[in-house]
Amino acid sequence: MSALELADWRPVGGGSICRVWRADTVDGRAVIVKKAPYDVAVEADGLAALAHAGAPVPGVLAAEGDRLVLEAVGGPPDWDALGEAVAHTHAVTASAYGWHRDNLIGELVQPNAWHADWPAFFYAQRIAPFLDAPGLPGDLRTRLQRAGSGPLARLLPARPPASLIHGDLWAGNVVEGRWLIDPAVNHADRELELAFAALFGGLPPAFWQAYERVWPLPAGWRERRPALQLYHLLVHVAHFGSGWAGGVADRLDALGW
């Protein structure tokens, strides 16, 4: 990072995983420096993919080992523009579900092996890896395994568009109501992204209205949403323990699984 000749480092809040500073370059540009407990190449890779798709993300100035330097971004909130941008990003599709590498969701490995079938990908890469989480009760593990043996394939479409998604879209990963940070990118059914975005208080109505103007959700999304929310709830169980298992049980109950 010394090649950038950064000065005037000031610590800023960076959540529970990374240490974060704001600093200045010698030519007066403000930057954000993150020190992470992982190789930041995976995060830089995701930001580059989103930027290539036209999503509003901070530029990557340097990525080396555990240090990531990003341009500092700001401006007035523009949830309308963000909703449109996310919809356009979702319009960037692949021929299968997954990503060219495993990456991270929080501090956890997010497996991304390619699958041609969406329900198969969702169970194998988004549910099964978390079934051994210490905070997940055995009865919920059994119910999830049973869901993977048939109910998921009957509920979820086999081949929806394999959209490029941010992967961890919630209000905490939106800066100033207009910039996306901390991605966990992959190609997936866009409904997975939006199901998580609706959790934890969701995003403002302007975001949803703008998204729907660009690409309305298909019929049946309300029925599928509880199943898709299982993934991020399992991630929270794995991260934070059994206190999040109730959310998993609630979704399984709502689905009758």
PDB file of C-alpha atoms in Angstrom:
ATOM      1  CA  MET A   1       0.000   0.000   0.000  1.00  0.00           C
ATOM      2  CA  SER A   2       2.984   2.317   0.454  1.00  0.00           C
ATOM      3  CA  ALA A   3       3.178   2.817  -3.322  1.00  0.00           C
ATOM      4  CA  LEU A   4       0.104   5.024  -3.031  1.00  0.00           C
ATOM      5  CA  GLU A   5       1.868   7.236  -0.450  1.00  0.00           C
ATOM      6  CA  LEU A   6      -1.108   7.486   1.852  1.00  0.00           C
ATOM      7  CA  ALA A   7      -1.224   9.993   4.679  1.00  0.00           C
ATOM      8  CA  ASP A   8      -3.522  11.231   7.447  1.00  0.00           C
ATOM      9  CA  TRP A   9      -5.021   7.850   8.326  1.00  0.00           C
ATOM     10  CA  ARG A  10      -8.253   8.073  10.365  1.00  0.00           C
ATOM     11  CA  PRO A  11     -10.090   4.991  11.646  1.00  0.00           C
ATOM     12  CA  VAL A  12     -13.718   4.639  10.592  1.00  0.00           C
ATOM     13  CA  GLY A  13     -16.359   2.051  11.420  1.00  0.00           C
ATOM     14  CA  GLY A  14     -15.933  -1.111   9.379  1.00  0.00           C
ATOM     15  CA  GLY A  15     -18.299  -3.609  10.894  1.00  0.00           C
ATOM     16  CA  SER A  16     -17.285  -6.716  12.807  1.00  0.00           C
ATOM     17  CA  ILE A  17     -14.907  -8.282  10.266  1.00  0.00           C
ATOM     18  CA  CYS A  18     -12.495  -5.684   8.850  1.00  0.00           C
ATOM     19  CA  ARG A  19     -10.530  -2.747  10.206  1.00  0.00           C
ATOM     20  CA  VAL A  20     -11.135   0.344   8.092  1.00  0.00           C
ATOM     21  CA  TRP A  21      -9.405   3.707   7.728  1.00  0.00           C
ATOM     22  CA  ARG A  22      -9.962   6.810   5.660  1.00  0.00           C
ATOM     23  CA  ALA A  23      -6.768   8.302   4.248  1.00  0.00           C
ATOM     24  CA  ASP A  24      -5.546  10.730   1.610  1.00  0.00           C
ATOM     25  CA  THR A  25      -3.179  10.280  -1.308  1.00  0.00           C
ATOM     26  CA  VAL A  26      -0.441  12.826  -1.933  1.00  0.00           C
ATOM     27  CA  ASP A  27      -2.481  14.292  -4.789  1.00  0.00           C
ATOM     28  CA  GLY A  28      -5.437  14.884  -2.465  1.00  0.00           C
ATOM     29  CA  ARG A  29      -7.733  11.966  -3.263  1.00  0.00           C
ATOM     30  CA  ALA A  30      -9.664  10.479  -0.356  1.00  0.00           C
ATOM     31  CA  VAL A  31      -9.463   6.693  -0.108  1.00  0.00           C
ATOM     32  CA  ILE A  32     -10.740   3.899   2.099  1.00  0.00           C
ATOM     33  CA  VAL A  33      -8.257   1.292   3.348  1.00  0.00           C
ATOM     34  CA  LYS A  34      -9.523  -2.079   4.583  1.00  0.00           C
ATOM     35  CA  LYS A  35      -7.452  -4.612   6.501  1.00  0.00           C
ATOM     36  CA  ALA A  36      -9.228  -7.946   6.219  1.00  0.00           C
ATOM     37  CA  PRO A  37      -8.727 -11.387   7.800  1.00  0.00           C
ATOM     38  CA  TYR A  38      -8.753 -12.883   4.285  1.00  0.00           C
ATOM     39  CA  ASP A  39      -7.137 -12.411   0.881  1.00  0.00           C
ATOM     40  CA  VAL A  40      -8.788  -9.291  -0.531  1.00  0.00           C
ATOM     41  CA  ALA A  41      -8.356 -10.559  -4.105  1.00  0.00           C
ATOM     42  CA  VAL A  42     -11.772 -12.207  -3.848  1.00  0.00           C
ATOM     43  CA  GLU A  43     -13.402  -8.895  -2.929  1.00  0.00           C
ATOM     44  CA  ALA A  44     -11.552  -7.003  -5.650  1.00  0.00           C
ATOM     45  CA  ASP A  45     -12.686  -9.642  -8.153  1.00  0.00           C
ATOM     46  CA  GLY A  46     -16.326  -9.116  -7.191  1.00  0.00           C
ATOM     47  CA  LEU A  47     -16.091  -5.342  -7.323  1.00  0.00           C
ATOM     48  CA  ALA A  48     -14.484  -5.532 -10.767  1.00  0.00           C
ATOM     49  CA  ALA A  49     -17.272  -7.770 -12.068  1.00  0.00           C
ATOM     50  CA  LEU A  50     -19.947  -5.427 -10.750  1.00  0.00           C
ATOM     51  CA  ALA A  51     -18.164  -2.376 -12.155  1.00  0.00           C
ATOM     52  CA  HIS A  52     -17.924  -4.049 -15.570  1.00  0.00           C
ATOM     53  CA  ALA A  53     -21.693  -4.590 -15.433  1.00  0.00           C
ATOM     54  CA  GLY A  54     -22.250  -0.895 -14.691  1.00  0.00           C
ATOM     55  CA  ALA A  55     -23.122  -1.238 -11.010  1.00  0.00           C
ATOM     56  CA  PRO A  56     -22.237   1.701  -8.742  1.00  0.00           C
ATOM     57  CA  VAL A  57     -19.211   0.464  -6.787  1.00  0.00           C
ATOM     58  CA  PRO A  58     -16.087   2.241  -5.526  1.00  0.00           C
ATOM     59  CA  GLY A  59     -13.033   1.863  -7.722  1.00  0.00           C
ATOM     60  CA  VAL A  60     -10.312  -0.531  -6.582  1.00  0.00           C
ATOM     61  CA  LEU A  61      -6.998   1.346  -6.329  1.00  0.00           C
ATOM     62  CA  ALA A  62      -4.934  -1.472  -4.829  1.00  0.00           C
ATOM     63  CA  ALA A  63      -5.476  -5.028  -3.606  1.00  0.00           C
ATOM     64  CA  GLU A  64      -2.628  -6.903  -1.991  1.00  0.00           C
ATOM     65  CA  GLY A  65      -2.757  -9.631   0.619  1.00  0.00           C
ATOM     66  CA  ASP A  66      -5.030  -8.471   3.409  1.00  0.00           C
ATOM     67  CA  ARG A  67      -5.179  -4.784   2.328  1.00  0.00           C
ATOM     68  CA  LEU A  68      -7.700  -3.262  -0.047  1.00  0.00           C
ATOM     69  CA  VAL A  69      -7.658   0.401  -1.078  1.00  0.00           C
ATOM     70  CA  LEU A  70     -10.852   1.827  -2.558  1.00  0.00           C
ATOM     71  CA  GLU A  71     -11.811   5.257  -3.752  1.00  0.00           C
ATOM     72  CA  ALA A  72     -13.870   7.070  -1.122  1.00  0.00           C
ATOM     73  CA  VAL A  73     -17.404   7.568  -2.390  1.00  0.00           C
ATOM     74  CA  GLY A  74     -20.286   9.738  -1.277  1.00  0.00           C
ATOM     75  CA  GLY A  75     -23.054  11.948  -2.531  1.00  0.00           C
ATOM     76  CA  PRO A  76     -26.737  12.306  -1.717  1.00  0.00           C
ATOM     77  CA  PRO A  77     -28.809   9.104  -1.450  1.00  0.00           C
ATOM     78  CA  ASP A  78     -30.341   7.951  -4.725  1.00  0.00           C
ATOM     79  CA  TRP A  79     -32.253   4.750  -4.062  1.00  0.00           C
ATOM     80  CA  ASP A  80     -34.137   5.159  -7.314  1.00  0.00           C
ATOM     81  CA  ALA A  81     -30.923   5.077  -9.347  1.00  0.00           C
ATOM     82  CA  LEU A  82     -29.633   2.173  -7.257  1.00  0.00           C
ATOM     83  CA  GLY A  83     -32.765   0.121  -7.917  1.00  0.00           C
ATOM     84  CA  GLU A  84     -32.406   0.661 -11.649  1.00  0.00           C
ATOM     85  CA  ALA A  85     -28.687  -0.169 -11.524  1.00  0.00           C
ATOM     86  CA  VAL A  86     -29.266  -3.433  -9.668  1.00  0.00           C
ATOM     87  CA  ALA A  87     -31.926  -4.455 -12.186  1.00  0.00           C
ATOM     88  CA  HIS A  88     -29.543  -3.729 -15.061  1.00  0.00           C
ATOM     89  CA  THR A  89     -26.789  -5.677 -13.303  1.00  0.00           C
ATOM     90  CA  HIS A  90     -29.150  -8.634 -12.988  1.00  0.00           C
ATOM     91  CA  ALA A  91     -29.663  -8.477 -16.749  1.00  0.00           C
ATOM     92  CA  VAL A  92     -26.031  -9.598 -17.158  1.00  0.00           C
ATOM     93  CA  THR A  93     -26.442 -13.359 -17.352  1.00  0.00           C
ATOM     94  CA  ALA A  94     -24.400 -16.535 -17.733  1.00  0.00           C
ATOM     95  CA  SER A  95     -25.245 -19.967 -19.101  1.00  0.00           C
ATOM     96  CA  ALA A  96     -25.121 -21.601 -15.649  1.00  0.00           C
ATOM     97  CA  TYR A  97     -25.300 -20.813 -11.931  1.00  0.00           C
ATOM     98  CA  GLY A  98     -22.121 -20.228  -9.946  1.00  0.00           C
ATOM     99  CA  TRP A  99     -18.885 -18.284 -10.296  1.00  0.00           C
ATOM    100  CA  HIS A 100     -15.377 -18.906 -11.564  1.00  0.00           C
ATOM    101  CA  ARG A 101     -14.082 -19.175  -7.993  1.00  0.00           C
ATOM    102  CA  ASP A 102     -15.345 -19.684  -4.491  1.00  0.00           C
ATOM    103  CA  ASN A 103     -15.551 -16.423  -2.580  1.00  0.00           C
ATOM    104  CA  LEU A 104     -16.762 -15.170   0.780  1.00  0.00           C
ATOM    105  CA  ILE A 105     -20.049 -14.344   2.432  1.00  0.00           C
ATOM    106  CA  GLY A 106     -18.921 -12.442   5.501  1.00  0.00           C
ATOM    107  CA  GLU A 107     -15.998 -14.510   6.784  1.00  0.00           C
ATOM    108  CA  LEU A 108     -17.420 -17.799   5.501  1.00  0.00           C
ATOM    109  CA  VAL A 109     -16.478 -19.523   2.286  1.00  0.00           C
ATOM    110  CA  GLN A 110     -19.253 -19.262  -0.296  1.00  0.00           C
ATOM    111  CA  PRO A 111     -18.932 -22.258  -2.661  1.00  0.00           C
ATOM    112  CA  ASN A 112     -19.735 -21.487  -6.284  1.00  0.00           C
ATOM    113  CA  ALA A 113     -19.329 -24.677  -8.332  1.00  0.00           C
ATOM    114  CA  TRP A 114     -21.184 -24.321 -11.631  1.00  0.00           C
ATOM    115  CA  HIS A 115     -24.577 -26.021 -12.066  1.00  0.00           C
ATOM    116  CA  ALA A 116     -26.943 -25.987 -15.026  1.00  0.00           C
ATOM    117  CA  ASP A 117     -30.003 -26.481 -12.794  1.00  0.00           C
ATOM    118  CA  TRP A 118     -31.022 -23.725 -10.377  1.00  0.00           C
ATOM    119  CA  PRO A 119     -32.651 -25.843  -7.619  1.00  0.00           C
ATOM    120  CA  ALA A 120     -29.655 -28.204  -7.698  1.00  0.00           C
ATOM    121  CA  PHE A 121     -27.240 -25.283  -7.353  1.00  0.00           C
ATOM    122  CA  PHE A 122     -29.266 -23.678  -4.586  1.00  0.00           C
ATOM    123  CA  TYR A 123     -29.334 -26.817  -2.467  1.00  0.00           C
ATOM    124  CA  ALA A 124     -25.787 -28.043  -3.166  1.00  0.00           C
ATOM    125  CA  GLN A 125     -24.028 -24.666  -2.908  1.00  0.00           C
ATOM    126  CA  ARG A 126     -26.269 -22.578  -0.658  1.00  0.00           C
ATOM    127  CA  ILE A 127     -28.012 -24.967   1.763  1.00  0.00           C
ATOM    128  CA  ALA A 128     -25.958 -28.160   2.137  1.00  0.00           C
ATOM    129  CA  PRO A 129     -22.665 -26.421   3.081  1.00  0.00           C
ATOM    130  CA  PHE A 130     -24.314 -24.977   6.192  1.00  0.00           C
ATOM    131  CA  LEU A 131     -26.138 -28.060   7.459  1.00  0.00           C
ATOM    132  CA  ASP A 132     -23.329 -28.806   9.905  1.00  0.00           C
ATOM    133  CA  ALA A 133     -23.327 -25.325  11.447  1.00  0.00           C
ATOM    134  CA  PRO A 134     -23.043 -25.802  15.236  1.00  0.00           C
ATOM    135  CA  GLY A 135     -26.003 -23.522  15.901  1.00  0.00           C
ATOM    136  CA  LEU A 136     -28.427 -25.429  13.657  1.00  0.00           C
ATOM    137  CA  PRO A 137     -30.681 -27.832  15.608  1.00  0.00           C
ATOM    138  CA  GLY A 138     -30.841 -31.398  14.342  1.00  0.00           C
ATOM    139  CA  ASP A 139     -34.541 -31.258  13.537  1.00  0.00           C
ATOM    140  CA  LEU A 140     -34.013 -28.267  11.240  1.00  0.00           C
ATOM    141  CA  ARG A 141     -31.097 -30.040   9.569  1.00  0.00           C
ATOM    142  CA  THR A 142     -33.377 -32.989   8.832  1.00  0.00           C
ATOM    143  CA  ARG A 143     -36.120 -30.734   7.468  1.00  0.00           C
ATOM    144  CA  LEU A 144     -33.666 -28.944   5.189  1.00  0.00           C
ATOM    145  CA  GLN A 145     -32.297 -32.231   3.882  1.00  0.00           C
ATOM    146  CA  ARG A 146     -35.837 -33.379   3.195  1.00  0.00           C
ATOM    147  CA  ALA A 147     -36.531 -30.132   1.316  1.00  0.00           C
ATOM    148  CA  GLY A 148     -33.522 -30.807  -0.873  1.00  0.00           C
ATOM    149  CA  SER A 149     -34.841 -34.223  -1.857  1.00  0.00           C
ATOM    150  CA  GLY A 150     -37.799 -32.857  -3.824  1.00  0.00           C
ATOM    151  CA  PRO A 151     -39.728 -29.864  -2.471  1.00  0.00           C
ATOM    152  CA  LEU A 152     -37.112 -27.313  -3.576  1.00  0.00           C
ATOM    153  CA  ALA A 153     -37.110 -28.623  -7.133  1.00  0.00           C
ATOM    154  CA  ARG A 154     -40.896 -28.457  -7.240  1.00  0.00           C
ATOM    155  CA  LEU A 155     -41.007 -24.877  -5.928  1.00  0.00           C
ATOM    156  CA  LEU A 156     -38.090 -23.222  -7.737  1.00  0.00           C
ATOM    157  CA  PRO A 157     -37.872 -22.843 -11.518  1.00  0.00           C
ATOM    158  CA  ALA A 158     -35.288 -25.086 -13.157  1.00  0.00           C
ATOM    159  CA  ARG A 159     -33.684 -22.494 -15.430  1.00  0.00           C
ATOM    160  CA  PRO A 160     -34.420 -18.878 -14.496  1.00  0.00           C
ATOM    161  CA  PRO A 161     -31.946 -16.318 -15.884  1.00  0.00           C
ATOM    162  CA  ALA A 162     -28.537 -16.814 -14.249  1.00  0.00           C
ATOM    163  CA  SER A 163     -28.173 -13.170 -13.230  1.00  0.00           C
ATOM    164  CA  LEU A 164     -25.020 -11.513 -11.988  1.00  0.00           C
ATOM    165  CA  ILE A 165     -25.860 -10.676  -8.382  1.00  0.00           C
ATOM    166  CA  HIS A 166     -24.064  -8.693  -5.686  1.00  0.00           C
ATOM    167  CA  GLY A 167     -24.700 -11.624  -3.369  1.00  0.00           C
ATOM    168  CA  ASP A 168     -24.876  -9.779  -0.041  1.00  0.00           C
ATOM    169  CA  LEU A 169     -27.276  -6.949  -0.761  1.00  0.00           C
ATOM    170  CA  TRP A 170     -28.687  -5.321   2.355  1.00  0.00           C
ATOM    171  CA  ALA A 171     -28.732  -1.794   3.729  1.00  0.00           C
ATOM    172  CA  GLY A 172     -25.433  -2.290   5.554  1.00  0.00           C
ATOM    173  CA  ASN A 173     -23.657  -2.858   2.241  1.00  0.00           C
ATOM    174  CA  VAL A 174     -25.038   0.298   0.631  1.00  0.00           C
ATOM    175  CA  VAL A 175     -22.994   3.478   1.140  1.00  0.00           C
ATOM    176  CA  GLU A 176     -24.839   6.809   1.144  1.00  0.00           C
ATOM    177  CA  GLY A 177     -27.905   5.200  -0.406  1.00  0.00           C
ATOM    178  CA  ARG A 178     -26.196   4.869  -3.783  1.00  0.00           C
ATOM    179  CA  TRP A 179     -22.981   2.745  -3.715  1.00  0.00           C
ATOM    180  CA  LEU A 180     -22.575  -1.026  -3.316  1.00  0.00           C
ATOM    181  CA  ILE A 181     -19.734  -2.514  -1.251  1.00  0.00           C
ATOM    182  CA  ASP A 182     -18.676  -5.893   0.199  1.00  0.00           C
ATOM    183  CA  PRO A 183     -19.938  -8.152  -2.605  1.00  0.00           C
ATOM    184  CA  ALA A 184     -20.252 -11.944  -2.683  1.00  0.00           C
ATOM    185  CA  VAL A 185     -20.856 -12.121  -6.419  1.00  0.00           C
ATOM    186  CA  ASN A 186     -22.118 -15.087  -8.397  1.00  0.00           C
ATOM    187  CA  HIS A 187     -24.618 -15.931 -11.097  1.00  0.00           C
ATOM    188  CA  ALA A 188     -27.954 -16.946  -9.581  1.00  0.00           C
ATOM    189  CA  ASP A 189     -31.677 -16.430  -9.844  1.00  0.00           C
ATOM    190  CA  ARG A 190     -32.097 -12.710  -9.142  1.00  0.00           C
ATOM    191  CA  GLU A 191     -34.907 -13.588  -6.724  1.00  0.00           C
ATOM    192  CA  LEU A 192     -32.231 -14.829  -4.298  1.00  0.00           C
ATOM    193  CA  GLU A 193     -30.705 -11.344  -4.186  1.00  0.00           C
ATOM    194  CA  LEU A 194     -34.049  -9.657  -3.691  1.00  0.00           C
ATOM    195  CA  ALA A 195     -35.173 -12.144  -1.048  1.00  0.00           C
ATOM    196  CA  PHE A 196     -32.198 -11.186   1.098  1.00  0.00           C
ATOM    197  CA  ALA A 197     -32.632  -7.484   0.370  1.00  0.00           C
ATOM    198  CA  ALA A 198     -36.117  -7.766   1.887  1.00  0.00           C
ATOM    199  CA  LEU A 199     -34.791  -9.126   5.210  1.00  0.00           C
ATOM    200  CA  PHE A 200     -33.780  -7.042   8.239  1.00  0.00           C
ATOM    201  CA  GLY A 201     -36.011  -4.088   7.439  1.00  0.00           C
ATOM    202  CA  GLY A 202     -35.346  -4.223   3.720  1.00  0.00           C
ATOM    203  CA  LEU A 203     -34.506  -1.305   1.445  1.00  0.00           C
ATOM    204  CA  PRO A 204     -36.569   1.870   0.883  1.00  0.00           C
ATOM    205  CA  PRO A 205     -39.664   1.750  -1.366  1.00  0.00           C
ATOM    206  CA  ALA A 206     -37.894   3.888  -3.989  1.00  0.00           C
ATOM    207  CA  PHE A 207     -35.409   1.073  -4.589  1.00  0.00           C
ATOM    208  CA  TRP A 208     -38.114  -1.519  -5.196  1.00  0.00           C
ATOM    209  CA  GLN A 209     -40.234   0.739  -7.379  1.00  0.00           C
ATOM    210  CA  ALA A 210     -37.265   1.589  -9.590  1.00  0.00           C
ATOM    211  CA  TYR A 211     -36.206  -2.051  -9.847  1.00  0.00           C
ATOM    212  CA  GLU A 212     -39.697  -3.129 -10.886  1.00  0.00           C
ATOM    213  CA  ARG A 213     -39.829  -0.434 -13.565  1.00  0.00           C
ATOM    214  CA  VAL A 214     -36.771  -1.937 -15.215  1.00  0.00           C
ATOM    215  CA  TRP A 215     -37.444  -5.648 -14.674  1.00  0.00           C
ATOM    216  CA  PRO A 216     -40.653  -6.722 -12.906  1.00  0.00           C
ATOM    217  CA  LEU A 217     -40.512  -9.864 -10.815  1.00  0.00           C
ATOM    218  CA  PRO A 218     -42.157 -12.979 -12.287  1.00  0.00           C
ATOM    219  CA  ALA A 219     -45.380 -14.468 -10.987  1.00  0.00           C
ATOM    220  CA  GLY A 220     -44.993 -16.611  -7.883  1.00  0.00           C
ATOM    221  CA  TRP A 221     -42.099 -14.728  -6.312  1.00  0.00           C
ATOM    222  CA  ARG A 222     -43.921 -14.329  -2.994  1.00  0.00           C
ATOM    223  CA  GLU A 223     -44.324 -18.089  -2.693  1.00  0.00           C
ATOM    224  CA  ARG A 224     -40.635 -18.682  -3.455  1.00  0.00           C
ATOM    225  CA  ARG A 225     -39.199 -15.969  -1.211  1.00  0.00           C
ATOM    226  CA  PRO A 226     -39.276 -17.923   2.094  1.00  0.00           C
ATOM    227  CA  ALA A 227     -37.248 -20.736   0.512  1.00  0.00           C
ATOM    228  CA  LEU A 228     -34.670 -18.345  -0.903  1.00  0.00           C
ATOM    229  CA  GLN A 229     -34.302 -16.538   2.423  1.00  0.00           C
ATOM    230  CA  LEU A 230     -33.106 -19.790   3.976  1.00  0.00           C
ATOM    231  CA  TYR A 231     -29.610 -19.236   2.601  1.00  0.00           C
ATOM    232  CA  HIS A 232     -28.779 -15.983   4.335  1.00  0.00           C
ATOM    233  CA  LEU A 233     -30.502 -17.113   7.513  1.00  0.00           C
ATOM    234  CA  LEU A 234     -28.260 -20.198   7.532  1.00  0.00           C
ATOM    235  CA  VAL A 235     -25.267 -17.919   6.999  1.00  0.00           C
ATOM    236  CA  HIS A 236     -26.330 -15.995  10.091  1.00  0.00           C
ATOM    237  CA  VAL A 237     -26.683 -19.223  12.072  1.00  0.00           C
ATOM    238  CA  ALA A 238     -23.153 -20.181  11.022  1.00  0.00           C
ATOM    239  CA  HIS A 239     -21.802 -16.715  11.850  1.00  0.00           C
ATOM    240  CA  PHE A 240     -23.694 -15.865  15.010  1.00  0.00           C
ATOM    241  CA  GLY A 241     -25.194 -19.046  16.434  1.00  0.00           C
ATOM    242  CA  SER A 242     -28.505 -20.647  17.264  1.00  0.00           C
ATOM    243  CA  GLY A 243     -30.309 -17.370  17.916  1.00  0.00           C
ATOM    244  CA  TRP A 244     -30.904 -17.181  14.169  1.00  0.00           C
ATOM    245  CA  ALA A 245     -32.289 -20.699  13.856  1.00  0.00           C
ATOM    246  CA  GLY A 246     -35.800 -19.454  14.591  1.00  0.00           C
ATOM    247  CA  GLY A 247     -35.825 -17.622  11.263  1.00  0.00           C
ATOM    248  CA  VAL A 248     -34.980 -20.870   9.485  1.00  0.00           C
ATOM    249  CA  ALA A 249     -37.802 -22.656  11.302  1.00  0.00           C
ATOM    250  CA  ASP A 250     -40.248 -19.869  10.446  1.00  0.00           C
ATOM    251  CA  ARG A 251     -39.502 -20.166   6.713  1.00  0.00           C
ATOM    252  CA  LEU A 252     -39.778 -23.942   6.748  1.00  0.00           C
ATOM    253  CA  ASP A 253     -43.086 -23.666   8.602  1.00  0.00           C
ATOM    254  CA  ALA A 254     -44.396 -21.127   6.088  1.00  0.00           C
ATOM    255  CA  LEU A 255     -43.491 -23.509   3.265  1.00  0.00           C
ATOM    256  CA  GLY A 256     -45.021 -26.520   4.981  1.00  0.00           C
ATOM    257  CA  TRP A 257     -41.694 -28.352   4.892  1.00  0.00           C
TER     258      TRP A 257
END
